[in-house]
N, CA, C and O atoms as a CHARMM CRD file, in Angstrom:
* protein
*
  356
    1    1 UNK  N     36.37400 -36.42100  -1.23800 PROA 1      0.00000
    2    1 UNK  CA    36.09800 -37.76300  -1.69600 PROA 1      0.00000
    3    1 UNK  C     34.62200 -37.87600  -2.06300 PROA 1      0.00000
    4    1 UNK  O     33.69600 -37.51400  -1.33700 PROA 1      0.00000
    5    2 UNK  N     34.52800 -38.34100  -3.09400 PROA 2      0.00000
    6    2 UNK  CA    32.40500 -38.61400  -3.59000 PROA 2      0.00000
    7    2 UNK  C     32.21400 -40.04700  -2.61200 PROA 2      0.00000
    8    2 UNK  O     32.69300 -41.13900  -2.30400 PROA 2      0.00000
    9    3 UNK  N     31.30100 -39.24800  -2.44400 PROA 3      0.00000
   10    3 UNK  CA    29.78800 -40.46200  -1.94500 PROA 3      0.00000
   11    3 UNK  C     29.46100 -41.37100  -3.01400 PROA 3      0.00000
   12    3 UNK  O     28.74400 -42.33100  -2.73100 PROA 3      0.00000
   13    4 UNK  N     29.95900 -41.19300  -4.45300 PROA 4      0.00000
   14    4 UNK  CA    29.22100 -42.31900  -4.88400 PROA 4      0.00000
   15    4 UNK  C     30.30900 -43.06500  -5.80900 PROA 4      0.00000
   16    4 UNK  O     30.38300 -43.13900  -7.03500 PROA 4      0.00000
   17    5 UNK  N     31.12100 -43.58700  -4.79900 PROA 5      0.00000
   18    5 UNK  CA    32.18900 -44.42200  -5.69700 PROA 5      0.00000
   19    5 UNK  C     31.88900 -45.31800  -5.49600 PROA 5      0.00000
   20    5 UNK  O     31.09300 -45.58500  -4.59600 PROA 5      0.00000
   21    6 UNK  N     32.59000 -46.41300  -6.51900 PROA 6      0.00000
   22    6 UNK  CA    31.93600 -47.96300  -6.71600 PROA 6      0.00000
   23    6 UNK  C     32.82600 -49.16200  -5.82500 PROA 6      0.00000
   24    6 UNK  O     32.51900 -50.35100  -5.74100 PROA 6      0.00000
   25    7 UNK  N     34.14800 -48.40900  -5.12100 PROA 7      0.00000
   26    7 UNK  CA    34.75900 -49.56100  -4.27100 PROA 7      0.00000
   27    7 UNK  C     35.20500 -48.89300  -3.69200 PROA 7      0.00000
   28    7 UNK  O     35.77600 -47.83900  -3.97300 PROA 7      0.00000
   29    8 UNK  N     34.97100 -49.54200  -2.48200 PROA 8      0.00000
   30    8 UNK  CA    35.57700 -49.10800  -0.79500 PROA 8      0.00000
   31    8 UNK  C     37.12800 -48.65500  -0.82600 PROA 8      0.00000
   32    8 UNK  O     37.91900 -49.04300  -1.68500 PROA 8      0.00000
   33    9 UNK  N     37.40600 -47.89600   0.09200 PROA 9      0.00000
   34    9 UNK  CA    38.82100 -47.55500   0.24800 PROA 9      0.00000
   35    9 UNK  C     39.09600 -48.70600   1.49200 PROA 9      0.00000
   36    9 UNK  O     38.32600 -49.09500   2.37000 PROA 9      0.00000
   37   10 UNK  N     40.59800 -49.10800   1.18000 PROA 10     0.00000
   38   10 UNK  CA    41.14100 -50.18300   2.04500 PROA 10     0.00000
   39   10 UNK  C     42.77000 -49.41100   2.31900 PROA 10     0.00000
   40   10 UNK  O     43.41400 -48.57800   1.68200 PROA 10     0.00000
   41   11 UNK  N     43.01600 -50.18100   3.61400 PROA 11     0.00000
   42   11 UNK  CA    43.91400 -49.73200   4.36200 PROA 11     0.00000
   43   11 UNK  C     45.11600 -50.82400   3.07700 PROA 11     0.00000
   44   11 UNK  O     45.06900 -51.82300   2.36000 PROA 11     0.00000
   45   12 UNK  N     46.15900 -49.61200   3.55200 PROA 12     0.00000
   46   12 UNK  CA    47.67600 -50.81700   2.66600 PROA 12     0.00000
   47   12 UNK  C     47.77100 -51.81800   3.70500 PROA 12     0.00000
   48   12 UNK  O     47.38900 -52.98600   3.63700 PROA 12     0.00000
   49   13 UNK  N     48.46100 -51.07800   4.91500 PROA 13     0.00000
   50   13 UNK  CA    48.47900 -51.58000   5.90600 PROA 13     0.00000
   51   13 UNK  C     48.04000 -52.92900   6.86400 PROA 13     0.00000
   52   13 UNK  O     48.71300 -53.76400   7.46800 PROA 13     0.00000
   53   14 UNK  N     46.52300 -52.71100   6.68800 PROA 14     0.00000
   54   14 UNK  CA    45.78300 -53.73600   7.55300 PROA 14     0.00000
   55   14 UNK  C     44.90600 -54.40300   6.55500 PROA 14     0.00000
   56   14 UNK  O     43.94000 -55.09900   6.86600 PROA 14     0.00000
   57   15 UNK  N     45.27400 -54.16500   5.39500 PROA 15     0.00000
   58   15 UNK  CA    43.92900 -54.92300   4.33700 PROA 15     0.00000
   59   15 UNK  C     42.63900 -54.61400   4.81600 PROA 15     0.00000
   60   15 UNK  O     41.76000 -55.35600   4.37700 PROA 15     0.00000
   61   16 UNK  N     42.15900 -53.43600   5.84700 PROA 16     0.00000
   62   16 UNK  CA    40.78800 -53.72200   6.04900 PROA 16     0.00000
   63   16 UNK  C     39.83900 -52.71600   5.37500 PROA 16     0.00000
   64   16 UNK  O     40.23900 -51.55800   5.49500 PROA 16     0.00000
   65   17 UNK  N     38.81100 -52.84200   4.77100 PROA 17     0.00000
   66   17 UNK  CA    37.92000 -51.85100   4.52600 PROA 17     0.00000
   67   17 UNK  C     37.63800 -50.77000   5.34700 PROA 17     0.00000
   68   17 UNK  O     37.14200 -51.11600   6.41900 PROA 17     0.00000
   69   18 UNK  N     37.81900 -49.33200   5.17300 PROA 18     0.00000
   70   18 UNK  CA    37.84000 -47.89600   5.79800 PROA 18     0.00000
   71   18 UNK  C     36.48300 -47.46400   5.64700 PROA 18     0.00000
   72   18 UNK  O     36.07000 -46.90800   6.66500 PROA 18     0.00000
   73   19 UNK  N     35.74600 -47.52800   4.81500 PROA 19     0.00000
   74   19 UNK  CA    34.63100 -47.05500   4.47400 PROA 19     0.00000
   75   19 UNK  C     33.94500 -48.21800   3.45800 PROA 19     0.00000
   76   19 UNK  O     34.31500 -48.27300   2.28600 PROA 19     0.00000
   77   20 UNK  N     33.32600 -48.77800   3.77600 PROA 20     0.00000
   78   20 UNK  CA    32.34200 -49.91800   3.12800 PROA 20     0.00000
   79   20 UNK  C     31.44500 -49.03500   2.12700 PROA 20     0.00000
   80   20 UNK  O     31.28600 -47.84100   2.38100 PROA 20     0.00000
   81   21 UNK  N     31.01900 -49.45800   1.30100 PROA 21     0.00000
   82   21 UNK  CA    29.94300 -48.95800   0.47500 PROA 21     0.00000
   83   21 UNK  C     28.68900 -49.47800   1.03100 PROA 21     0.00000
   84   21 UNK  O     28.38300 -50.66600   1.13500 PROA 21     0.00000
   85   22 UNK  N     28.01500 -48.47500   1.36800 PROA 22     0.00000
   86   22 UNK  CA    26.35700 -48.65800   1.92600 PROA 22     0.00000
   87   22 UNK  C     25.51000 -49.07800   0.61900 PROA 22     0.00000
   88   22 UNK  O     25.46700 -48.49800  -0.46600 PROA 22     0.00000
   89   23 UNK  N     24.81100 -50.32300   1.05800 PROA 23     0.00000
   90   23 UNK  CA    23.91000 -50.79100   0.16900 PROA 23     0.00000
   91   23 UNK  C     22.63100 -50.16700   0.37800 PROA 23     0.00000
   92   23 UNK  O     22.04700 -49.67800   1.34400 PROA 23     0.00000
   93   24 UNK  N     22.35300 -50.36600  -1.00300 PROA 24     0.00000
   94   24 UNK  CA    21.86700 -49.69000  -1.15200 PROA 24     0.00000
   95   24 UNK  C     19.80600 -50.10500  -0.11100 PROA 24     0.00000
   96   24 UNK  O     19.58000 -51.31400  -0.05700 PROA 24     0.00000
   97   25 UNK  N     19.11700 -49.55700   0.27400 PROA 25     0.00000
   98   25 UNK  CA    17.81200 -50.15200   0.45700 PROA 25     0.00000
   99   25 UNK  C     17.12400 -51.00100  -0.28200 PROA 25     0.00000
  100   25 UNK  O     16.81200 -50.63400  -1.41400 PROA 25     0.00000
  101   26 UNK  N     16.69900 -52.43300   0.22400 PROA 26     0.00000
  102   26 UNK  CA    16.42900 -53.15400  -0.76600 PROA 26     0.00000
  103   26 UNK  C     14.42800 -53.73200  -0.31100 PROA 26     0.00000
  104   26 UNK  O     13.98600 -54.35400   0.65500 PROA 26     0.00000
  105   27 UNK  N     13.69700 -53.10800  -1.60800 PROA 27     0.00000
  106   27 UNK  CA    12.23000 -53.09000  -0.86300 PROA 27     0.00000
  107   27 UNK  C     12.47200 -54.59300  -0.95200 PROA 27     0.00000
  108   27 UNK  O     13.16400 -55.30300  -1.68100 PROA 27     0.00000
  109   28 UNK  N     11.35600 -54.88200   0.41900 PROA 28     0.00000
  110   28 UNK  CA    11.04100 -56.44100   0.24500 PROA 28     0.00000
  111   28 UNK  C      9.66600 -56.79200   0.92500 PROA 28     0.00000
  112   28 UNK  O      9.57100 -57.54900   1.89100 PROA 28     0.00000
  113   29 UNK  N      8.76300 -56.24600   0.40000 PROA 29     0.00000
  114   29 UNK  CA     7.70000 -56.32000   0.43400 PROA 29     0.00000
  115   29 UNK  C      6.59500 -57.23200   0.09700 PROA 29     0.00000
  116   29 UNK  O      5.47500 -57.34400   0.59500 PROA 29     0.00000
  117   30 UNK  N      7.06500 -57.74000  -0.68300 PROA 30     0.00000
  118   30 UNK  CA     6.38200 -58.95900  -1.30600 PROA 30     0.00000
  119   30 UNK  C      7.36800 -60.35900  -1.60800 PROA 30     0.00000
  120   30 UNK  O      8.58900 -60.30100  -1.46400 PROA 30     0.00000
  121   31 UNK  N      6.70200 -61.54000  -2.01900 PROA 31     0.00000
  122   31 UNK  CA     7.48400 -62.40500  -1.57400 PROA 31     0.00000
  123   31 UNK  C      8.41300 -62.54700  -3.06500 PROA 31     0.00000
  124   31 UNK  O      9.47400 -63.16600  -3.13900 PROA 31     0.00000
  125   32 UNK  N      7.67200 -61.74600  -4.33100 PROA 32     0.00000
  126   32 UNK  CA     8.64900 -61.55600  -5.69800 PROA 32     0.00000
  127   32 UNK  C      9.80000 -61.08300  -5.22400 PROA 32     0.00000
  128   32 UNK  O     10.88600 -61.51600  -5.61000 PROA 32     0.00000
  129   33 UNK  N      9.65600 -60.05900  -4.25500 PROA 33     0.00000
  130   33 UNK  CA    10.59100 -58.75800  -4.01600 PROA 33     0.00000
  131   33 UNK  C     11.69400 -59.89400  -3.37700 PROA 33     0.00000
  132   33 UNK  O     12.79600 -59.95400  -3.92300 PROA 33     0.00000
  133   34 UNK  N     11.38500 -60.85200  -2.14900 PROA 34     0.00000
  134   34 UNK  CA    12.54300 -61.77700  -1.67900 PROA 34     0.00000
  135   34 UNK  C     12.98000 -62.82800  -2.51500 PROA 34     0.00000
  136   34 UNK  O     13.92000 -63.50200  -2.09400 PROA 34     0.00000
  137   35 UNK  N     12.39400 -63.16100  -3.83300 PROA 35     0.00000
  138   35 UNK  CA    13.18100 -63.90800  -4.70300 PROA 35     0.00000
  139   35 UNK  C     13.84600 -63.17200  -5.53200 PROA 35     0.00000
  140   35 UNK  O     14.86900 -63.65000  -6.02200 PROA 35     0.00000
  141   36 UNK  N     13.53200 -62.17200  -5.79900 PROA 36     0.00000
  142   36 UNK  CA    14.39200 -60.99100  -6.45400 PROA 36     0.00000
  143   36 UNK  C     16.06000 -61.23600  -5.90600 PROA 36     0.00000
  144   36 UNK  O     17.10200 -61.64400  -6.41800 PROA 36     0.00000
  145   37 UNK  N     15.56700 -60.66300  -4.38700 PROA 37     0.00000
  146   37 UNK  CA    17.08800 -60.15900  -3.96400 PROA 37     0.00000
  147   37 UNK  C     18.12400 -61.91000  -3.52300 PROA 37     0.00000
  148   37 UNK  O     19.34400 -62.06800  -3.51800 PROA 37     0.00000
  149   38 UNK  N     16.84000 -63.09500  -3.16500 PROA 38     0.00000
  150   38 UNK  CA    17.58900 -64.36700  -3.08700 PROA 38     0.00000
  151   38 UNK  C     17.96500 -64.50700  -4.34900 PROA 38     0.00000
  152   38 UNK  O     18.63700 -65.53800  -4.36800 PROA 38     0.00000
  153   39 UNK  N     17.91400 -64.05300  -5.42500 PROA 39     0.00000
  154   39 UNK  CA    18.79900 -64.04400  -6.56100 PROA 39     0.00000
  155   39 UNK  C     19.66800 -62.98100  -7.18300 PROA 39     0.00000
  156   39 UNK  O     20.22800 -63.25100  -8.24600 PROA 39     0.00000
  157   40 UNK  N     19.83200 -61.82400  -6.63800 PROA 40     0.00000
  158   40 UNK  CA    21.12900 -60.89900  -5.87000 PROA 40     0.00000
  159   40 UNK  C     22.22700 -61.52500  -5.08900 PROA 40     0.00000
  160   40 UNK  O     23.40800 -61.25000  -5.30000 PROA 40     0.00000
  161   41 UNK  N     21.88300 -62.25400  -4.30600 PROA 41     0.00000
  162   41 UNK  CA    22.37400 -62.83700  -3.55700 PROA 41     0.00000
  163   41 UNK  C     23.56200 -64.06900  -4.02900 PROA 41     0.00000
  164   41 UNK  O     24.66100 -64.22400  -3.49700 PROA 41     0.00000
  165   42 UNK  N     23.02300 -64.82600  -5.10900 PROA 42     0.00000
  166   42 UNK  CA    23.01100 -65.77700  -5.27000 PROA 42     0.00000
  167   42 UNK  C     24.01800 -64.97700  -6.56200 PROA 42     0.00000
  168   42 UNK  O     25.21200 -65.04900  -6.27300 PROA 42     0.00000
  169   43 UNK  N     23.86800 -64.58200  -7.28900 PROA 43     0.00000
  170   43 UNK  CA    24.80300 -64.13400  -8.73200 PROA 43     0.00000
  171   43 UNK  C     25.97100 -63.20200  -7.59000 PROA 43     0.00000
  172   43 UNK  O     27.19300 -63.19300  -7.73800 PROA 43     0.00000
  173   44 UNK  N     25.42300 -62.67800  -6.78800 PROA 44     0.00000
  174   44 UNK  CA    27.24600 -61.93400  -6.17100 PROA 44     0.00000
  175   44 UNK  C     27.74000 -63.40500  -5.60200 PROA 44     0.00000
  176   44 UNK  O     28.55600 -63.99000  -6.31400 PROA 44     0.00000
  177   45 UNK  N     27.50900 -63.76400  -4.93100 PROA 45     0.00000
  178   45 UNK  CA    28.34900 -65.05400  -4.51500 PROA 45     0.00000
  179   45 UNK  C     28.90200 -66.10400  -5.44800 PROA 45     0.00000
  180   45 UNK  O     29.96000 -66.64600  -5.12600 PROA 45     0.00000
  181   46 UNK  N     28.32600 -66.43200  -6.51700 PROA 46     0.00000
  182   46 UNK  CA    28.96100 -66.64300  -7.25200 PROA 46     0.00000
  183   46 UNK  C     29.75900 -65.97700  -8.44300 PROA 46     0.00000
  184   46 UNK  O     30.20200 -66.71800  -9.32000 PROA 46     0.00000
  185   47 UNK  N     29.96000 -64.62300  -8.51300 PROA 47     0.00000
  186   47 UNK  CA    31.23400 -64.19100  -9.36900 PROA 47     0.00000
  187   47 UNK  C     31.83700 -63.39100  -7.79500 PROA 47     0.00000
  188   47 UNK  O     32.17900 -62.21900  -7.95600 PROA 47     0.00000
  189   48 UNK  N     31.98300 -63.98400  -6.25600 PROA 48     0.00000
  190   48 UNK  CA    32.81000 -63.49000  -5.73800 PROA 48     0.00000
  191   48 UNK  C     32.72900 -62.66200  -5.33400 PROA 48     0.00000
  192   48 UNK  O     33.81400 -62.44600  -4.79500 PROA 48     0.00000
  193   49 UNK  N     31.73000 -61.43400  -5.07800 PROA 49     0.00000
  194   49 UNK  CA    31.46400 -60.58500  -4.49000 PROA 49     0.00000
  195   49 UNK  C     30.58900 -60.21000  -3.26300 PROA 49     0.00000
  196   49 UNK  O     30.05100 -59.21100  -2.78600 PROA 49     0.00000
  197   50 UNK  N     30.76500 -61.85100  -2.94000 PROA 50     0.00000
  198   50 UNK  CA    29.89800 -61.76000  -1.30700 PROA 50     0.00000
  199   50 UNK  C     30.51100 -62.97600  -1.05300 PROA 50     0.00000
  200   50 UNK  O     30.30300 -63.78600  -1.95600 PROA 50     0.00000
  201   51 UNK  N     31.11100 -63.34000  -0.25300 PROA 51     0.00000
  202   51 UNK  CA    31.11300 -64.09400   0.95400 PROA 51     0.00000
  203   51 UNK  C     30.09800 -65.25200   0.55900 PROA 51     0.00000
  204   51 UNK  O     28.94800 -65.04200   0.17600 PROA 51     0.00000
  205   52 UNK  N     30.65100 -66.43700   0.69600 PROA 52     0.00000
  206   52 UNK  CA    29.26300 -67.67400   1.00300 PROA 52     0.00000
  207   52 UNK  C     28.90600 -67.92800   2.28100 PROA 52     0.00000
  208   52 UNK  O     27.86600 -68.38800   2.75200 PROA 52     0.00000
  209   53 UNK  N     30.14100 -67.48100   2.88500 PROA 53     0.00000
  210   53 UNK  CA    28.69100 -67.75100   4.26800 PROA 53     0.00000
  211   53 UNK  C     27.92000 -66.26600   4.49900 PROA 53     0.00000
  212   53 UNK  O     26.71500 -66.20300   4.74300 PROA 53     0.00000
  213   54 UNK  N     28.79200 -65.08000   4.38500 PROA 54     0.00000
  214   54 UNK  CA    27.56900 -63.79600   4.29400 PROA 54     0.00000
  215   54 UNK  C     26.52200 -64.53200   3.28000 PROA 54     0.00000
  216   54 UNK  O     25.39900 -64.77500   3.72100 PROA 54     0.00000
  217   55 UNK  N     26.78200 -64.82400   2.20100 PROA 55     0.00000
  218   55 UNK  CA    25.52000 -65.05300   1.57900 PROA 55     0.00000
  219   55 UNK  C     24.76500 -65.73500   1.98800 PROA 55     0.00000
  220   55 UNK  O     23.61400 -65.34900   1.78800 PROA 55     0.00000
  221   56 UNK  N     24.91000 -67.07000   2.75700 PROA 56     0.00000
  222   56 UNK  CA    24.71200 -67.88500   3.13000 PROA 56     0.00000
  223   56 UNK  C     23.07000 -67.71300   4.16500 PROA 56     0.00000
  224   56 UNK  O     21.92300 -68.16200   4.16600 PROA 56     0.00000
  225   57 UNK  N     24.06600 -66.62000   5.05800 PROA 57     0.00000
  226   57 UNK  CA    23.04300 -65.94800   6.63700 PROA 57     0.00000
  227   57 UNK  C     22.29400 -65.04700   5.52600 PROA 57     0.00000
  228   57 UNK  O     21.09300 -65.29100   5.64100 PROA 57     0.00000
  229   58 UNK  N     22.51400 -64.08800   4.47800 PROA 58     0.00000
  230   58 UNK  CA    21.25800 -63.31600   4.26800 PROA 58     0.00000
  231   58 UNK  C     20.05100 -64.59900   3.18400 PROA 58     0.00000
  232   58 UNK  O     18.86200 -64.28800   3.11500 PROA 58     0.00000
  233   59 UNK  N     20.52500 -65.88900   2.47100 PROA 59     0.00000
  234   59 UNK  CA    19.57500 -66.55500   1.80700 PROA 59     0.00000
  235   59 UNK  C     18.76300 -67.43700   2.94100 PROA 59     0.00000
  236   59 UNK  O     17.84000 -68.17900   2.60500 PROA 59     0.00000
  237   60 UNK  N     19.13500 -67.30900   4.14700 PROA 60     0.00000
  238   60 UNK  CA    18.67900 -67.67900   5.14800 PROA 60     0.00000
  239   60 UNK  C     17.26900 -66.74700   5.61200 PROA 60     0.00000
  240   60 UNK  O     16.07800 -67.05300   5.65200 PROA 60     0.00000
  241   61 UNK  N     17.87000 -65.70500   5.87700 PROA 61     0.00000
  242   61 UNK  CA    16.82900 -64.60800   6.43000 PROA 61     0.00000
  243   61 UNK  C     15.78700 -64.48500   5.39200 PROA 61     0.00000
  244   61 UNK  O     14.57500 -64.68100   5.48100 PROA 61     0.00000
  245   62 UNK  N     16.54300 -64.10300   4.34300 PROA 62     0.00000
  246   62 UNK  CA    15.28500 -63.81200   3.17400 PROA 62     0.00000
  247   62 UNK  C     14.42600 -64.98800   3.27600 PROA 62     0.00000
  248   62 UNK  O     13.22700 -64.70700   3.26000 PROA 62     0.00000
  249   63 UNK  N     14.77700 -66.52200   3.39900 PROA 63     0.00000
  250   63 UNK  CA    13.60100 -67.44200   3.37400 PROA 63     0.00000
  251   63 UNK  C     12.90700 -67.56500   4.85500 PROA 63     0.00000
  252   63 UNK  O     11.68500 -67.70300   4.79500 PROA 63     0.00000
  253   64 UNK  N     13.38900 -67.54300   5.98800 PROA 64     0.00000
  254   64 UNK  CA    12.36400 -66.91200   6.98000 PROA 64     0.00000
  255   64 UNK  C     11.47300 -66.06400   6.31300 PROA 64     0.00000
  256   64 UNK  O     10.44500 -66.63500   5.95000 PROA 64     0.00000
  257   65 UNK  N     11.53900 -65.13100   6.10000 PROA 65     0.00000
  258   65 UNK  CA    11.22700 -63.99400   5.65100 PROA 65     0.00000
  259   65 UNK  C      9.88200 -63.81300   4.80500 PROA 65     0.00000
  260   65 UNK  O      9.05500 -62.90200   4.78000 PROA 65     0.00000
  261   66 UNK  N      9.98800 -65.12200   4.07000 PROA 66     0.00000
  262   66 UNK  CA     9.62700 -65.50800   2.95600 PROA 66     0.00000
  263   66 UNK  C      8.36700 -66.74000   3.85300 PROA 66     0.00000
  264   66 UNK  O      7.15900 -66.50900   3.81200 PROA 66     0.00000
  265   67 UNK  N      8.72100 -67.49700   4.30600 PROA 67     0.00000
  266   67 UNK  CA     7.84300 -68.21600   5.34400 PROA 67     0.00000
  267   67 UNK  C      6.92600 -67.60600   6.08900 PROA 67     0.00000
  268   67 UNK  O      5.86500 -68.15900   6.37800 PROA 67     0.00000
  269   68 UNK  N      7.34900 -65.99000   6.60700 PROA 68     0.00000
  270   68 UNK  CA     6.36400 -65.30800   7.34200 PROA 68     0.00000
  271   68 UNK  C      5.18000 -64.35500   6.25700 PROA 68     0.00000
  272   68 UNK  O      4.13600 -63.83300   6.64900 PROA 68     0.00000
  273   69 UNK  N      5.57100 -64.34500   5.23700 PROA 69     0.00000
  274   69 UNK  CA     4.86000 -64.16500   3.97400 PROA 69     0.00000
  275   69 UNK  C      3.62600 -64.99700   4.01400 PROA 69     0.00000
  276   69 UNK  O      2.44600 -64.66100   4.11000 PROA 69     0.00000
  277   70 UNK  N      4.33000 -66.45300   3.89500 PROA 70     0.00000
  278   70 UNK  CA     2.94900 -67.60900   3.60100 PROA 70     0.00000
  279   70 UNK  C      2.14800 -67.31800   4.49700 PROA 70     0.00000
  280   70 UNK  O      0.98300 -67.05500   4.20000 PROA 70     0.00000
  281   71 UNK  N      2.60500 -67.29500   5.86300 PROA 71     0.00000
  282   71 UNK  CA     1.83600 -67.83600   7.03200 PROA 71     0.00000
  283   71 UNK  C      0.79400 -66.51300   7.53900 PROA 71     0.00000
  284   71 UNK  O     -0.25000 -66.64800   8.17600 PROA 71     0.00000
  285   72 UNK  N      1.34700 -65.32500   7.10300 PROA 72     0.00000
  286   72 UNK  CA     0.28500 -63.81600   7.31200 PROA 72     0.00000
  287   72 UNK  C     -0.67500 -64.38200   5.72200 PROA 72     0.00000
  288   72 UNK  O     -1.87600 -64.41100   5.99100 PROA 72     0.00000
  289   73 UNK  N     -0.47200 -64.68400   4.65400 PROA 73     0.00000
  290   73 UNK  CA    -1.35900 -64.97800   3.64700 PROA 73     0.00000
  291   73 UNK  C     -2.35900 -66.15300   4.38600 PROA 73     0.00000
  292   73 UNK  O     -3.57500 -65.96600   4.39500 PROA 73     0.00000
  293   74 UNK  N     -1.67200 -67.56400   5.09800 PROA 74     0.00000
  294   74 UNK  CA    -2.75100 -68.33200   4.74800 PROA 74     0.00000
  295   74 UNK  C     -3.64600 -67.80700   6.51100 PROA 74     0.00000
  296   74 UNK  O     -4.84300 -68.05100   6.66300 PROA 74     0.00000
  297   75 UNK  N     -2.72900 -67.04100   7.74400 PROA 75     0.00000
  298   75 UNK  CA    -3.48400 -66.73100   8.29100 PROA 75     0.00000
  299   75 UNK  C     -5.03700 -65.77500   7.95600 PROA 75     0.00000
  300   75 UNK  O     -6.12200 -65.93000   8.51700 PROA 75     0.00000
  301   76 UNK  N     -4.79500 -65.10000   7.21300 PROA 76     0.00000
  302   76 UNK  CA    -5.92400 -64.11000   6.34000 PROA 76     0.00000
  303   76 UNK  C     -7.02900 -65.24700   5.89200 PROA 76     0.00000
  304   76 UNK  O     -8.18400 -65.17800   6.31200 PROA 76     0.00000
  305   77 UNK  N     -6.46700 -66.59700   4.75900 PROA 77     0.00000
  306   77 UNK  CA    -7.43900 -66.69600   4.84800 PROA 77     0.00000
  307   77 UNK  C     -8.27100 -67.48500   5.42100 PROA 77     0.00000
  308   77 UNK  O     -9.41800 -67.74800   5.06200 PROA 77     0.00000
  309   78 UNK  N     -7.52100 -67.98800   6.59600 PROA 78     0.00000
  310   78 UNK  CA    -8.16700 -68.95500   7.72200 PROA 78     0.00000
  311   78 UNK  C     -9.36400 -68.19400   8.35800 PROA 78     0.00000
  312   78 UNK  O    -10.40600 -68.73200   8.73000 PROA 78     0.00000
  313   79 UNK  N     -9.01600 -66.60400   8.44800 PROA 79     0.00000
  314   79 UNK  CA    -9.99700 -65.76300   8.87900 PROA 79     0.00000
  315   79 UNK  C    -11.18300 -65.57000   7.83000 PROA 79     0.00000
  316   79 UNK  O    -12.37600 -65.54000   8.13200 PROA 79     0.00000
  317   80 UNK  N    -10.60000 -65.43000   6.41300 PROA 80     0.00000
  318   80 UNK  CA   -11.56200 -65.33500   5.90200 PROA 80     0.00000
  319   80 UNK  C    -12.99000 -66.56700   5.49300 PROA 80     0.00000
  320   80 UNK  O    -14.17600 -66.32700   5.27100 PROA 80     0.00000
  321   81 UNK  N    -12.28900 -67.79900   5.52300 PROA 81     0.00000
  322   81 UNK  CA   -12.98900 -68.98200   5.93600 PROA 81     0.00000
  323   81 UNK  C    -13.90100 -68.73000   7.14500 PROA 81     0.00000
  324   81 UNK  O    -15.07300 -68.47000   6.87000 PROA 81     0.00000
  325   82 UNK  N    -13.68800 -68.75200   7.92900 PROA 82     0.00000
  326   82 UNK  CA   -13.90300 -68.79400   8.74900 PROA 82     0.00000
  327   82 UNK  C    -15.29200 -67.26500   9.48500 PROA 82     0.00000
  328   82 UNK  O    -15.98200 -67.43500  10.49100 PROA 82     0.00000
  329   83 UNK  N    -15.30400 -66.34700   8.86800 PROA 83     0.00000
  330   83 UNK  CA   -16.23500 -65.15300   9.11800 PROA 83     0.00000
  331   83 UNK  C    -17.02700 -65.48500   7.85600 PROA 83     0.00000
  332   83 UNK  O    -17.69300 -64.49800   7.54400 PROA 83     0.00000
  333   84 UNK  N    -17.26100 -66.81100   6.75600 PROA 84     0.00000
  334   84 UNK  CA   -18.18200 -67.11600   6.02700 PROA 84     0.00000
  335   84 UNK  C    -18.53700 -67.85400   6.73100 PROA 84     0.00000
  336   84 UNK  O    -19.75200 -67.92200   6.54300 PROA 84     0.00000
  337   85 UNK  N    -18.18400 -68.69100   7.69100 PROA 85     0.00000
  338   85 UNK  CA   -18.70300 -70.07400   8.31400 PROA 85     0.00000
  339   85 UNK  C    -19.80000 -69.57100   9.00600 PROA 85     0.00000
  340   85 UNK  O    -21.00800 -69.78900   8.90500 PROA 85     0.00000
  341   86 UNK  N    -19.00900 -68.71800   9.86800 PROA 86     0.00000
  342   86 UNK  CA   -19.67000 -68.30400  11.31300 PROA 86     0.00000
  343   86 UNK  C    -20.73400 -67.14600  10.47500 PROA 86     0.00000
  344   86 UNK  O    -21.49000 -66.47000  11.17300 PROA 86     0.00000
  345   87 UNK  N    -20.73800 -66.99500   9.17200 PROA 87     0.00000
  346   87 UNK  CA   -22.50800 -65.90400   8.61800 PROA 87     0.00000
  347   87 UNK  C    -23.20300 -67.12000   8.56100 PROA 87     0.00000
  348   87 UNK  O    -24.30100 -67.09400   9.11600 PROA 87     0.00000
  349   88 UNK  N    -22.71800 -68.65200   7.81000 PROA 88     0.00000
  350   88 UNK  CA   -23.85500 -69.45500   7.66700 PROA 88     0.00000
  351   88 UNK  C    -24.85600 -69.69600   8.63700 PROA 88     0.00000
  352   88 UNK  O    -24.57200 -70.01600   9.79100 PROA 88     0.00000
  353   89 UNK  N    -26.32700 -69.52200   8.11300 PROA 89     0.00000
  354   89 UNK  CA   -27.52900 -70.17200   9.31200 PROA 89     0.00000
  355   89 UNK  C    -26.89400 -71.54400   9.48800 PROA 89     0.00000
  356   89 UNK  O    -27.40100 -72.36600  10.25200 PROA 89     0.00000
């Protein structure tokens, strides 16, 4: 059987997926990179290929995700404010 087929094998039997297709790694490094995939997200769920509430919990995470983005940016530059303050005489 290939590793790189495009749909899971399912049981007759039990309707259940035997082997899921592994997704693939998705960088998310930047906060483009989480609107990227919140709009992955968002086009499989709507033609049906994800779940709305799976989609639901990952457009969730990605915007956490996305919140801890802002808050390491505006922490930086609270610091950086702040090590100009503390040079002023």
């Amino acid at each position: 059987m290939s590793a790189k087929r495009k749909t899971p094998a399912i049981s007759a039997s039990t309707c259940e997926v035997l082997d899921p297709i592994p997704r693939q790694k998705v960088r998310l490094h930047t906060v483009d990179d989480l609107r990227l995939e919140m709009g992955r997200v968002y086009n499989d769920m709507r033609a049906g290929r994800l779940e709305s509430g799976e989609g639901t919990k990952l457009a969730y995470v990605l915007g956490q995700m996305v919140r801890v983005f802002e808050l390491a940016v505006i922490e930086k530059r609270i610091d950086a404010l702040e090590m100009t303050h503390e040079q002023k005489p």
